[in-house]
Short mmCIF file of C-alpha atoms in Angstrom, two decimals:
data_model
loop_
_atom_site.label_atom_id
_atom_site.label_comp_id
_atom_site.label_asym_id
_atom_site.label_seq_id
_atom_site.Cartn_x
_atom_site.Cartn_y
_atom_site.Cartn_z
CA MET P 498 9.83 -25.82 -6.98
CA LYS P 499 6.60 -25.41 -4.41
CA LYS P 500 6.99 -28.79 -2.83
CA THR P 501 10.36 -27.98 -1.80
CA ALA P 502 9.11 -24.97 -0.01
CA ASP P 503 6.19 -26.78 1.69
CA LYS P 504 8.61 -29.28 2.72
CA LYS P 505 10.78 -26.67 4.47
CA LYS P 506 7.90 -25.05 6.21
CA ASN P 507 6.55 -28.41 7.50
CA ILE P 508 9.81 -29.39 8.70
CA ILE P 509 10.12 -26.12 11.02
CA LEU P 510 6.46 -26.53 12.02
CA PHE P 511 7.51 -30.37 13.08
CA PHE P 512 10.26 -28.84 15.15
CA TYR P 513 8.10 -26.72 17.29
CA ILE P 514 5.23 -29.45 17.85
CA ALA P 515 8.26 -31.58 18.86
CA LEU P 516 9.61 -28.93 21.31
CA LEU P 517 5.90 -28.01 22.21
CA ILE P 518 5.34 -31.91 23.21
CA ALA P 519 8.44 -32.33 25.04
CA MET P 520 7.40 -29.03 27.18
CA VAL P 521 3.98 -30.89 27.92
CA GLY P 522 5.75 -34.10 28.80
CA ALA P 523 8.09 -32.06 31.14
CA ILE P 524 5.24 -30.69 32.84
CA VAL P 525 3.16 -33.51 33.22
CA VAL P 526 6.15 -35.41 34.81
CA LEU P 527 7.17 -32.59 37.06
CA ASN P 528 3.45 -32.04 38.54
CA LYS P 529 3.18 -35.75 39.12
CA CYS P 530 6.06 -36.02 41.18
CA GLY P 531 5.23 -32.90 43.40
CA ILE P 532 8.02 -30.70 42.11
CA GLN P 533 6.73 -27.02 42.00
CA ALA P 534 9.89 -25.26 41.06
CA ILE P 535 13.02 -25.59 39.70
CA TYR P 536 16.05 -24.30 41.82
CA ILE P 537 18.98 -22.35 39.74
CA GLY P 538 21.42 -21.25 42.06
CA ASN P 539 19.25 -19.17 44.67
CA SER P 540 16.56 -18.56 42.10
CA ALA P 541 13.37 -20.75 42.01
CA VAL P 542 11.38 -21.03 38.67
CA GLU P 543 8.02 -22.18 38.99
CA VAL P 544 6.69 -25.14 37.16
CA PRO P 545 3.55 -24.60 35.43
CA SER P 546 0.32 -26.37 36.63
CA MET P 547 -1.67 -28.20 34.31
CA SER P 548 -2.95 -24.91 33.00
CA GLY P 549 0.42 -24.48 31.49
CA VAL P 550 -0.25 -28.06 29.85
CA ILE P 551 -3.58 -26.28 28.29
CA THR P 552 -1.55 -23.11 27.26
CA VAL P 553 1.25 -25.30 25.50
CA PHE P 554 -1.74 -27.13 23.60
CA MET P 555 -3.28 -23.98 22.30
CA MET P 556 0.02 -22.80 21.14
CA LEU P 557 0.02 -26.35 19.37
CA VAL P 558 -3.15 -25.52 18.01
CA SER P 559 -2.12 -21.87 16.68
CA LEU P 560 0.74 -23.22 14.90
CA LEU P 561 -1.46 -25.74 13.30
CA ILE P 562 -4.00 -23.06 11.97
CA LEU P 563 -1.21 -20.75 11.06
CA ASN P 564 0.47 -23.27 8.78
CA THR P 565 -2.61 -23.96 7.23
CA ASP P 566 -3.21 -20.59 6.18
CA ASN P 567 -0.66 -18.18 6.83
CA LYS P 568 -3.04 -14.92 6.64
CA LYS P 569 -6.40 -15.81 8.28
CA GLY P 570 -4.57 -18.49 10.66
CA PHE P 571 -2.34 -15.59 11.67
CA ALA P 572 -5.09 -13.23 12.75
CA ALA P 573 -7.21 -16.50 14.69
CA ALA P 574 -3.94 -17.30 16.50
CA MET P 575 -2.84 -13.93 17.41
CA ILE P 576 -6.83 -13.40 18.56
CA ILE P 577 -7.11 -16.72 20.37
CA ASN P 578 -3.58 -16.41 22.55
CA GLY P 579 -4.29 -12.15 22.83
CA PHE P 580 -6.89 -12.88 24.95
CA GLN P 581 -5.25 -15.34 26.60
CA PHE P 582 -2.57 -13.35 27.20
CA LEU P 583 -4.51 -10.25 28.53
CA ASN P 584 -6.54 -12.92 30.91
CA VAL P 585 -3.37 -14.04 32.48
CA SER P 586 -1.96 -10.48 32.84
CA PHE P 587 -5.32 -9.43 34.12
CA SER P 588 -5.22 -12.13 36.63
CA VAL P 589 -1.45 -11.38 37.87
CA PHE P 590 -1.12 -7.26 37.60
CA VAL P 591 -5.01 -6.64 38.45
CA MET P 592 -6.15 -9.93 40.94
CA LYS P 593 -2.97 -10.04 42.33
CA ASN P 594 -2.67 -13.95 41.55
CA MET P 595 1.01 -14.75 41.67
CA GLU P 596 0.57 -18.28 40.86
CA ALA P 597 -0.36 -17.25 37.52
CA VAL P 598 3.00 -15.10 36.99
CA THR P 599 4.70 -17.73 35.34
CA GLY P 600 1.78 -17.57 32.23
CA VAL P 601 3.04 -13.84 31.18
CA PRO P 602 6.13 -14.50 29.70
CA MET P 603 4.85 -17.81 28.37
CA MET P 604 2.08 -15.96 26.67
CA ALA P 605 4.61 -13.27 25.56
CA GLY P 606 6.81 -15.84 24.27
CA ILE P 607 4.05 -17.59 22.46
CA LEU P 608 3.20 -14.41 20.64
CA GLY P 609 6.43 -13.85 19.88
CA LEU P 610 6.63 -17.15 18.41
CA LEU P 611 3.75 -16.86 16.28
CA TYR P 612 4.75 -13.71 14.91
CA MET P 613 8.18 -15.09 13.82
CA GLN P 614 6.47 -17.96 12.12
CA HIS P 615 4.11 -16.10 10.43
CA ARG P 616 6.88 -13.42 9.00
CA HIS P 617 8.91 -16.90 7.82
CA ILE P 618 6.28 -18.15 6.02
CA LYS P 619 5.46 -14.93 4.47
CA LYS P 620 8.94 -14.56 3.15
CA THR P 621 9.04 -18.04 2.28
CA GLU P 622 6.00 -17.56 0.24
CA GLN P 623 7.32 -14.34 -1.33
CA ASN P 624 10.52 -15.96 -2.25
CA GLU P 625 8.94 -19.12 -3.69
CA LYS P 626 6.50 -16.65 -5.80
CA ARG P 627 9.56 -14.62 -6.87
CA ILE P 628 11.23 -17.87 -7.85
CA TYR P 629 8.36 -19.53 -9.77
CA THR P 630 7.98 -16.42 -11.66
CA LEU P 631 11.55 -16.82 -13.06
CA TYR P 632 10.77 -20.54 -13.81
CA ALA P 633 7.54 -20.10 -15.52
CA THR P 634 7.76 -16.66 -17.36
CA ASP P 635 9.58 -15.26 -20.33
CA PRO P 636 11.60 -12.55 -18.98
CA LEU P 637 11.28 -10.31 -22.23
CA THR P 638 7.20 -10.46 -22.56
CA GLY P 639 6.18 -11.24 -19.43
CA LEU P 640 4.49 -14.07 -21.02
CA ASN P 641 4.20 -18.02 -19.93
CA ASN P 642 7.57 -19.58 -21.10
CA ARG P 643 7.96 -22.64 -23.14
CA ARG P 644 8.18 -24.99 -19.34
CA SER P 645 5.06 -23.23 -18.48
CA VAL P 646 3.24 -24.02 -21.83
CA MET P 647 4.24 -27.42 -21.48
CA GLU P 648 3.36 -27.90 -17.78
CA HIS P 649 -0.32 -26.51 -19.28
CA ILE P 650 -0.45 -28.91 -21.65
CA ASN P 651 0.40 -31.90 -19.93
CA GLY P 652 -2.54 -30.97 -17.07
CA LYS P 653 -4.81 -30.69 -20.02
CA ILE P 654 -3.76 -34.10 -21.57
CA ALA P 655 -3.84 -35.67 -18.13
CA ALA P 656 -7.48 -34.19 -17.68
CA LYS P 657 -8.30 -35.68 -21.08
CA GLU P 658 -9.38 -32.36 -22.21
CA PRO P 659 -9.67 -31.32 -25.75
CA PHE P 660 -7.55 -28.29 -26.92
CA SER P 661 -5.63 -26.86 -29.77
CA LEU P 662 -2.19 -25.78 -29.92
CA LEU P 663 -1.55 -22.80 -32.05
CA PHE P 664 1.90 -21.63 -33.03
CA PHE P 665 2.43 -17.79 -34.35
CA ASP P 666 5.81 -17.14 -35.82
CA LEU P 667 7.14 -13.71 -37.19
CA ASP P 668 7.91 -13.97 -40.72
CA ASP P 669 11.38 -12.92 -41.37
CA PHE P 670 12.34 -11.68 -37.88
CA LYS P 671 16.02 -12.36 -38.74
CA ASN P 672 16.16 -9.80 -41.16
CA ILE P 673 14.34 -7.06 -38.42
CA ASN P 674 17.30 -7.98 -35.83
CA ASP P 675 19.94 -7.62 -38.99
CA THR P 676 18.63 -4.16 -40.34
CA MET P 677 16.62 -2.72 -37.45
CA GLY P 678 18.68 -4.01 -34.48
CA HIS P 679 17.98 -6.44 -31.68
CA ALA P 680 16.61 -3.64 -29.28
CA CYS P 681 13.68 -3.09 -32.34
CA GLY P 682 13.38 -6.69 -32.56
CA ASP P 683 12.82 -6.95 -29.02
CA ALA P 684 10.12 -4.27 -28.73
CA ILE P 685 8.41 -5.91 -31.81
CA LEU P 686 7.87 -8.70 -29.73
CA CYS P 687 6.99 -7.04 -26.44
CA GLU P 688 4.52 -5.30 -28.83
CA THR P 689 2.90 -8.80 -30.35
CA ALA P 690 2.57 -10.30 -27.03
CA ASP P 691 0.57 -7.31 -25.75
CA ARG P 692 -1.58 -7.64 -28.79
CA LEU P 693 -1.71 -11.26 -28.03
CA ARG P 694 -3.28 -10.54 -24.43
CA LYS P 695 -6.11 -8.80 -25.90
CA PHE P 696 -7.45 -12.48 -26.83
CA ALA P 697 -6.63 -14.08 -23.38
CA ASP P 698 -9.59 -15.42 -21.37
CA GLY P 699 -10.94 -18.44 -19.46
CA SER P 700 -10.14 -20.51 -22.71
CA VAL P 701 -7.20 -19.07 -24.36
CA TYR P 702 -3.29 -19.82 -22.63
CA LEU P 703 -0.97 -17.81 -24.09
CA GLY P 704 3.26 -18.27 -23.69
CA ARG P 705 6.33 -17.69 -25.63
CA THR P 706 7.94 -20.52 -26.54
CA GLY P 707 11.44 -19.09 -28.02
CA GLY P 708 12.62 -16.71 -29.87
CA ASP P 709 9.71 -15.29 -32.45
CA GLU P 710 7.51 -18.17 -31.49
CA PHE P 711 4.21 -17.43 -29.41
CA ALA P 712 2.13 -20.33 -28.59
CA VAL P 713 -1.76 -20.32 -27.81
CA ILE P 714 -3.77 -22.80 -26.41
CA ILE P 715 -7.58 -22.89 -27.12
CA SER P 716 -9.75 -25.23 -25.20
CA GLY P 717 -13.01 -26.64 -26.59
CA ARG P 718 -13.77 -25.04 -30.22
CA THR P 719 -14.20 -26.32 -33.32
CA ASP P 720 -11.94 -26.28 -36.24
CA GLU P 721 -13.87 -23.33 -37.99
CA ASP P 722 -13.68 -21.29 -34.63
CA ILE P 723 -10.11 -21.75 -34.66
CA ARG P 724 -9.48 -20.77 -37.99
CA ALA P 725 -11.68 -17.80 -37.26
CA PHE P 726 -9.65 -16.98 -34.24
CA ALA P 727 -6.44 -17.29 -35.66
CA ASP P 728 -7.52 -15.09 -38.82
CA LYS P 729 -8.41 -12.35 -36.30
CA CYS P 730 -4.78 -12.61 -34.43
CA LEU P 731 -3.24 -12.60 -37.67
CA HIS P 732 -4.98 -9.21 -38.69
CA VAL P 733 -4.47 -7.54 -35.33
CA LEU P 734 -0.94 -8.70 -35.43
CA ALA P 735 -0.31 -7.43 -39.29
CA GLU P 736 -1.05 -3.89 -38.08
CA LYS P 737 1.57 -1.49 -37.93
CA ILE P 738 3.79 -1.34 -34.81
CA HIS P 739 4.87 1.42 -33.29
CA THR P 740 7.85 1.72 -31.35
CA GLU P 741 10.43 4.10 -29.92
CA LYS P 742 12.99 3.00 -32.08
CA CYS P 743 11.21 2.07 -35.52
CA ASP P 744 7.85 1.45 -37.12
CA TYR P 745 7.23 -1.87 -38.92
CA TYR P 746 4.61 -3.82 -40.33
CA ALA P 747 4.84 -7.66 -39.08
CA THR P 748 3.26 -10.71 -40.65
CA PHE P 749 3.01 -13.86 -39.00
CA SER P 750 2.30 -17.61 -40.11
CA ALA P 751 0.17 -19.85 -37.71
CA GLY P 752 0.08 -23.69 -37.33
CA ALA P 753 -2.52 -25.78 -35.40
CA ALA P 754 -2.33 -29.06 -33.85
CA ARG P 755 -5.21 -30.62 -32.05
CA PHE P 756 -5.72 -32.75 -28.91
CA PRO P 757 -6.76 -35.89 -29.37
CA GLU P 758 -7.13 -35.70 -32.96
CA ASP P 759 -3.27 -35.32 -34.05
CA GLY P 760 -1.33 -36.06 -31.23
CA THR P 761 -1.83 -37.60 -27.70
CA ASP P 762 1.34 -36.41 -25.66
CA CYS P 763 3.04 -32.94 -25.27
CA GLU P 764 6.12 -33.50 -27.51
CA ASN P 765 4.39 -34.70 -30.38
CA LEU P 766 1.73 -32.19 -30.30
CA PHE P 767 4.69 -29.28 -30.42
CA SER P 768 6.17 -30.56 -33.41
CA PHE P 769 2.74 -30.95 -35.25
CA ALA P 770 1.99 -27.39 -34.65
CA ASP P 771 5.74 -26.58 -35.60
CA THR P 772 5.13 -28.23 -38.63
CA ALA P 773 2.04 -27.17 -39.87
CA MET P 774 3.46 -23.48 -39.13
CA HIS P 775 6.27 -24.13 -41.36
CA LYS P 776 3.94 -25.31 -44.25
CA ALA P 777 2.11 -22.28 -43.91
CA LYS P 778 5.41 -20.29 -44.50
CA SER P 779 5.97 -22.00 -47.49
CA SER P 780 2.84 -21.60 -48.88
CA GLY P 781 2.88 -17.87 -48.77
CA LYS P 782 3.15 -16.78 -44.96
CA ASN P 783 0.53 -14.24 -43.24
CA ARG P 784 -1.77 -17.69 -42.68
CA ILE P 785 -2.84 -20.86 -40.73
CA CYS P 786 -2.12 -24.26 -41.59
CA PHE P 787 -3.73 -26.97 -39.63
CA PHE P 788 -1.87 -30.09 -39.40
CA ASP P 789 -2.58 -33.18 -41.03
CA ALA P 790 -0.76 -36.91 -41.95
CA GLU P 791 0.35 -35.74 -45.17
CA MET P 792 3.06 -33.03 -43.82
CA LEU P 793 4.85 -35.65 -42.19
CA SER P 794 4.86 -37.69 -45.60
CA GLU P 795 6.19 -34.39 -46.81
CA ILE P 796 9.03 -34.27 -44.53
CA HIS P 797 10.05 -37.53 -44.50
CA ASP P 798 10.42 -37.34 -48.55
CA GLU P 799 12.37 -33.85 -47.82
CA MET P 800 15.05 -35.53 -45.50
CA LYS P 801 15.09 -38.47 -47.86
CA LEU P 802 15.85 -36.02 -50.54
CA GLU P 803 18.25 -33.79 -48.28
CA ASN P 804 20.51 -37.04 -47.73
CA GLU P 805 20.20 -37.28 -51.65
CA ILE P 806 21.95 -33.83 -51.95
CA ARG P 807 24.48 -34.77 -49.35
CA ASP P 808 25.63 -37.87 -50.69
CA ALA P 809 25.60 -36.28 -54.08
CA LEU P 810 28.07 -33.59 -52.89
CA LYS P 811 30.11 -36.14 -50.89
CA TYR P 812 30.58 -38.76 -53.83
CA ASN P 813 30.20 -36.62 -56.59
CA ARG P 814 26.77 -37.71 -57.92
CA PHE P 815 25.72 -34.68 -59.46
CA TYR P 816 26.39 -34.27 -63.30
CA LEU P 817 26.34 -31.69 -65.67
CA VAL P 818 24.40 -30.72 -68.99
CA PHE P 819 25.15 -27.68 -71.09
CA GLN P 820 22.36 -25.83 -73.28
CA PRO P 821 23.94 -23.80 -76.14
CA GLN P 822 23.45 -20.32 -76.93
CA PHE P 823 23.54 -18.94 -80.20
CA GLU P 824 23.62 -15.45 -81.87
CA ALA P 825 20.31 -14.79 -83.30
CA GLU P 826 21.31 -13.61 -86.82
CA THR P 827 24.21 -15.72 -87.66
CA LYS P 828 23.79 -18.76 -85.39
CA HIS P 829 26.98 -18.68 -84.33
CA LEU P 830 27.94 -20.20 -81.25
CA ARG P 831 28.08 -17.74 -77.87
CA GLY P 832 28.41 -20.35 -75.21
CA PHE P 833 26.66 -22.64 -72.96
CA GLU P 834 24.34 -22.22 -69.65
CA THR P 835 25.21 -25.16 -67.39
CA LEU P 836 22.35 -26.95 -65.84
CA LEU P 837 23.21 -29.27 -62.68
CA ARG P 838 20.96 -32.46 -62.66
CA LEU P 839 20.60 -35.32 -60.12
CA LYS P 840 19.47 -38.77 -59.86
CA ASP P 841 18.21 -41.11 -57.10
CA GLY P 842 19.34 -44.06 -55.91
CA GLU P 843 17.63 -46.11 -58.56
CA GLY P 844 18.74 -44.00 -61.34
CA LYS P 845 15.50 -41.59 -61.42
CA PRO P 846 16.31 -38.16 -62.77
CA ILE P 847 15.14 -35.50 -59.76
CA PRO P 848 14.17 -32.41 -61.15
CA PRO P 849 16.05 -29.19 -59.83
CA SER P 850 12.59 -27.47 -59.02
CA ARG P 851 12.68 -30.26 -56.30
CA PHE P 852 16.01 -30.54 -55.10
CA ILE P 853 17.15 -26.87 -55.32
CA PRO P 854 14.54 -25.47 -52.47
CA VAL P 855 15.24 -28.61 -50.25
CA ALA P 856 19.18 -27.86 -50.52
CA GLU P 857 18.18 -23.87 -49.79
CA LYS P 858 16.32 -24.91 -46.73
CA GLY P 859 18.86 -27.19 -45.65
CA GLY P 860 22.01 -24.78 -46.17
CA LEU P 861 23.40 -26.87 -48.90
CA ILE P 862 23.17 -24.28 -51.98
CA PHE P 863 26.24 -22.59 -51.26
CA ASP P 864 28.02 -26.25 -51.33
CA ILE P 865 25.99 -26.89 -54.31
CA ASP P 866 27.15 -23.71 -56.32
CA ARG P 867 30.75 -24.16 -55.47
CA TRP P 868 30.39 -27.80 -56.78
CA VAL P 869 28.57 -26.41 -59.78
CA LEU P 870 31.09 -23.45 -60.75
CA ARG P 871 34.24 -25.86 -60.25
CA HIS P 872 32.87 -28.53 -62.45
CA ALA P 873 31.96 -26.12 -65.35
CA MET P 874 35.36 -24.40 -65.46
CA GLN P 875 37.09 -27.94 -65.24
CA ALA P 876 34.90 -28.93 -67.94
CA PHE P 877 36.13 -26.71 -70.68
CA SER P 878 39.68 -26.23 -69.41
CA GLU P 879 41.26 -27.88 -72.48
CA GLN P 880 39.22 -25.73 -75.05
CA LEU P 881 40.04 -22.35 -74.11
CA SER P 882 42.57 -22.37 -77.36
CA GLY P 883 39.88 -22.89 -79.57
CA PRO P 884 36.84 -20.37 -80.45
CA ASP P 885 35.87 -17.98 -77.93
CA PHE P 886 32.77 -19.07 -75.84
CA VAL P 887 31.11 -18.20 -72.40
CA VAL P 888 30.39 -20.62 -69.81
CA SER P 889 27.26 -19.51 -67.81
CA VAL P 890 26.95 -21.00 -64.29
CA ASN P 891 23.64 -19.95 -61.91
CA VAL P 892 24.65 -19.02 -58.61
CA SER P 893 21.58 -18.89 -55.77
CA ALA P 894 20.07 -15.38 -54.55
CA ARG P 895 21.25 -16.48 -50.94
CA HIS P 896 24.93 -16.44 -52.49
CA ILE P 897 24.63 -13.31 -53.84
CA THR P 898 24.24 -11.60 -50.73
CA ASP P 899 26.86 -13.41 -49.16
CA SER P 900 30.01 -10.89 -49.10
CA GLY P 901 32.51 -13.79 -49.43
CA LEU P 902 31.11 -15.07 -53.02
CA ALA P 903 33.82 -12.34 -55.08
CA ASP P 904 36.69 -14.00 -53.02
CA GLU P 905 35.51 -17.82 -53.71
CA LEU P 906 35.05 -16.99 -57.27
CA LYS P 907 38.66 -15.62 -57.50
CA ALA P 908 39.77 -18.62 -55.84
CA LEU P 909 38.26 -20.89 -58.06
CA LEU P 910 39.48 -19.16 -61.29
CA ASP P 911 43.15 -19.25 -59.96
CA GLU P 912 42.46 -23.10 -58.86
CA THR P 913 41.35 -23.95 -62.49
CA GLY P 914 42.72 -21.86 -64.95
CA PHE P 915 39.88 -20.60 -66.22
CA PRO P 916 39.99 -17.05 -67.96
CA ALA P 917 37.57 -14.85 -65.82
CA GLU P 918 35.93 -13.28 -69.09
CA ARG P 919 34.87 -16.43 -70.23
CA LEU P 920 32.84 -17.43 -67.10
CA GLU P 921 29.46 -15.44 -66.84
CA VAL P 922 27.59 -15.51 -63.30
CA GLU P 923 23.70 -15.91 -63.83
CA ILE P 924 21.49 -14.30 -61.08
CA THR P 925 17.86 -13.93 -60.59
CA GLU P 926 16.02 -10.90 -59.42
CA SER P 927 14.99 -13.03 -56.16
CA CYS P 928 18.50 -12.07 -54.80
CA PHE P 929 17.31 -8.25 -54.69
CA ILE P 930 14.37 -9.06 -52.36
CA SER P 931 16.60 -9.49 -48.81
CA SER P 932 19.32 -7.01 -49.38
CA VAL P 933 19.62 -4.61 -52.49
CA ASP P 934 22.85 -2.96 -51.13
CA GLU P 935 24.50 -6.18 -50.32
CA ALA P 936 23.68 -7.90 -53.70
CA ILE P 937 24.89 -4.70 -55.74
CA ASN P 938 28.04 -4.78 -53.73
CA THR P 939 28.88 -8.40 -54.49
CA LEU P 940 27.84 -8.09 -58.11
CA LEU P 941 30.35 -5.08 -58.15
CA GLN P 942 32.97 -7.37 -56.85
CA ILE P 943 32.70 -9.90 -59.07
CA LYS P 944 32.70 -7.40 -62.03
CA LYS P 945 35.79 -6.37 -60.88
CA LEU P 946 37.25 -9.74 -61.46
CA GLY P 947 36.56 -9.79 -65.17
CA VAL P 948 33.24 -12.05 -64.84
CA LYS P 949 30.43 -11.67 -66.88
CA ILE P 950 26.69 -11.33 -64.96
CA ALA P 951 23.77 -12.27 -66.42
CA LEU P 952 20.19 -11.08 -65.13
CA ASP P 953 17.52 -13.92 -65.52
CA ASP P 954 13.86 -14.19 -65.86
CA PHE P 955 13.89 -10.31 -66.45
CA GLY P 956 10.50 -8.91 -65.87
CA THR P 957 8.88 -11.67 -63.54
CA GLY P 958 10.36 -10.60 -60.42
CA TYR P 959 11.37 -7.40 -58.26
CA ALA P 960 14.25 -5.65 -60.12
CA SER P 961 12.96 -2.00 -60.90
CA LEU P 962 14.84 0.26 -63.55
CA SER P 963 16.38 2.28 -61.00
CA TYR P 964 18.05 -0.89 -59.58
CA LEU P 965 19.11 -2.18 -62.98
CA GLN P 966 20.76 1.27 -63.69
CA LYS P 967 22.93 0.40 -60.90
CA LEU P 968 23.71 -3.07 -61.87
CA PRO P 969 26.92 -3.91 -63.56
CA ILE P 970 24.79 -6.41 -65.79
CA ASP P 971 25.96 -7.70 -69.28
CA LEU P 972 23.24 -9.80 -70.51
CA LEU P 973 19.41 -9.64 -69.80
CA LYS P 974 17.54 -13.01 -70.01
CA ILE P 975 14.08 -12.77 -71.30
CA ASP P 976 11.75 -15.53 -69.51
CA LYS P 977 10.48 -18.30 -71.38
CA SER P 978 6.72 -17.47 -70.30
CA PHE P 979 6.93 -14.45 -72.30
CA ILE P 980 8.34 -16.39 -75.20
CA ASP P 981 5.56 -18.81 -75.36
CA ASP P 982 2.72 -16.15 -75.26
CA MET P 983 4.40 -13.97 -77.90
CA THR P 984 2.93 -15.15 -81.06
CA GLU P 985 -0.66 -15.71 -79.15
CA ARG P 986 -1.17 -12.28 -77.65
CA ASN P 987 0.29 -9.01 -78.87
CA ASP P 988 0.79 -7.54 -75.67
CA SER P 989 3.49 -10.47 -74.96
CA GLY P 990 5.19 -9.31 -77.91
CA ASP P 991 5.17 -5.59 -76.94
CA PHE P 992 6.42 -6.67 -73.78
CA VAL P 993 9.47 -8.39 -75.21
CA LYS P 994 9.71 -5.53 -77.69
CA ALA P 995 10.07 -3.15 -74.40
CA ILE P 996 12.53 -5.62 -72.69
CA ILE P 997 14.66 -5.91 -75.57
CA SER P 998 14.75 -2.14 -76.03
CA ILE P 999 15.46 -1.64 -72.03
CA GLY P 1000 18.47 -4.00 -72.27
CA HIS P 1001 20.10 -1.90 -75.00
CA MET P 1002 19.18 1.23 -73.46
CA PHE P 1003 21.29 0.14 -70.36
CA HIS P 1004 24.12 -1.42 -72.88
CA CYS P 1005 22.97 -4.98 -72.47
CA LYS P 1006 23.10 -7.81 -74.65
CA VAL P 1007 19.20 -9.50 -74.44
CA ILE P 1008 19.05 -13.46 -74.88
CA SER P 1009 15.94 -15.08 -75.22
CA GLU P 1010 14.98 -18.64 -73.03
CA GLY P 1011 12.67 -21.12 -74.65
CA VAL P 1012 12.50 -20.64 -78.13
CA GLU P 1013 10.95 -23.85 -79.63
CA LEU P 1014 9.22 -22.44 -82.99
CA GLU P 1015 10.14 -20.89 -86.04
CA SER P 1016 7.39 -18.17 -85.78
CA GLN P 1017 8.90 -17.23 -82.22
CA LEU P 1018 12.65 -16.98 -83.79
CA GLN P 1019 11.58 -14.74 -86.79
CA ILE P 1020 9.53 -12.39 -84.18
CA LEU P 1021 12.34 -12.13 -81.88
CA LYS P 1022 15.08 -11.77 -84.85
CA GLU P 1023 12.49 -8.83 -85.97
CA LEU P 1024 12.75 -6.93 -82.52
CA GLY P 1025 16.26 -6.99 -82.21
CA CYS P 1026 17.06 -9.88 -79.78
CA ASP P 1027 20.77 -10.58 -79.69
CA TYR P 1028 21.03 -14.15 -78.36
CA ILE P 1029 18.79 -17.33 -78.86
CA GLN P 1030 18.39 -20.26 -76.30
CA GLY P 1031 15.99 -23.02 -76.68
CA TYR P 1032 14.94 -26.09 -78.19
CA ILE P 1033 15.15 -24.77 -82.03
CA TRP P 1034 18.67 -24.52 -82.12
CA GLY P 1035 19.88 -26.68 -79.16
CA LYS P 1036 18.74 -28.99 -76.19
CA PRO P 1037 20.85 -29.48 -73.15
CA GLN P 1038 23.53 -31.91 -74.01
CA GLU P 1039 26.44 -33.99 -72.28
CA HIS P 1040 29.41 -32.61 -72.03
CA SER P 1041 30.99 -34.78 -75.00
CA SER P 1042 28.29 -33.16 -77.33
CA ALA P 1043 28.97 -29.59 -76.20
CA ILE P 1044 32.61 -30.36 -76.99
CA GLN P 1045 31.98 -31.23 -80.53
CA LEU P 1046 29.71 -28.33 -81.09
CA ILE P 1047 32.67 -25.73 -79.90
CA ALA P 1048 34.92 -27.80 -82.41
CA GLY P 1049 32.29 -27.26 -85.18
#
């Protein structure tokens, strides 16, 4: 952009120079031919003498000075030519030297021409600066934009100057925009930029690379210095943000990549810093992670697993197993919890703890939920005329906050003909993290369909008693971790007793997961637990075995 402006300025300069050279040539030729005047009608215009040639050359030099440095060059050119103008004027008007009379308008023209060129260059420089600001600056925060950051990095790479690239990304920024509005989100971004500016010095270059992501380029520091710098930034950024529309505590996750240790080109450094930043988020947020090669291996494995999941959805490679649930006192079959399973291309099982997080990250969890719900209902459609039983299906926390889940459930119930009262949707307390009101609203809509609702892993998450009172819960599930400790620690037994009491107080049935020992079973019976699920009475089993269990 600057080159284009310089080119335009040089073209104008060359035009003036060509014009002046032509004038000099004409004066020399006319003087050599002895022509002292040019007649236009009855009027005569005197041809300048060789002193006029010198004057024209003075103007040529003045233009060159002006083009080199507009401000200082203009002052120097005006002084030189102004002095010459005064000298010629004195010669004509005071000394009455009429031979120099043509020099007066010529010098006046030169001064005018210099002023016009000065104004043109000044306006061009102002426009160039304004355009470059738009080209290189983030309009919201005033920081350098992504383009400028990349140019700065490429400059350092070309100079072989070691540096570190840090990405700071605002945690859960989408929730801020969704709940507080985009104006509040913009105000938080501007405040973040202002706080980061406090760390800018000769070795620190700041920029906003997009959305809620900020870049910091630091030259010539050790990893320990970078970590200390990042921790200081994270501490300052975590302080309460006051804006006109909201007050907010924000946290950031940071990732760092180093030149030349981690990468030798801008694109890779951007990618590696971003990878490290996402590692920081997945490791608990509000921290910094440095890039290492193992992260690339993790990304490759994650991409491979995501492709496995997509193929499983497309070609029905998922399969279901069913773990029975029994009444604690009578061992009468209550129903089954539906468990999703997946094998890789070599037939090796992939644990749900591995593929479910990848499905959630890749936006595939909604499709998986629908697949499981449909196939679980279809699996038992032929046993509906037999004994009553419940089919429990886990639904992801993200799906629970989706307002369309109840409509999807109704469509699946209509499609399969499965009775709503025999279906149980199992949720975890994590669904209340992002939006309690949306989750409760969705659960109320599901309850209106006649579908039962179970709250899994109660006591390990985020649900308070005030929320529990609002939820249309039919069943509380006690997490296996409490059952495991129950025979060894008295306080765990007391905690289980409290959960059972709370469940009954809210008119819910209670089921204990992971029951494996007879001693655990006896304690749970004494505490009044309603249902049992665990290896002691039934492991997860294939569909055919579940059908046999229903038939008795």
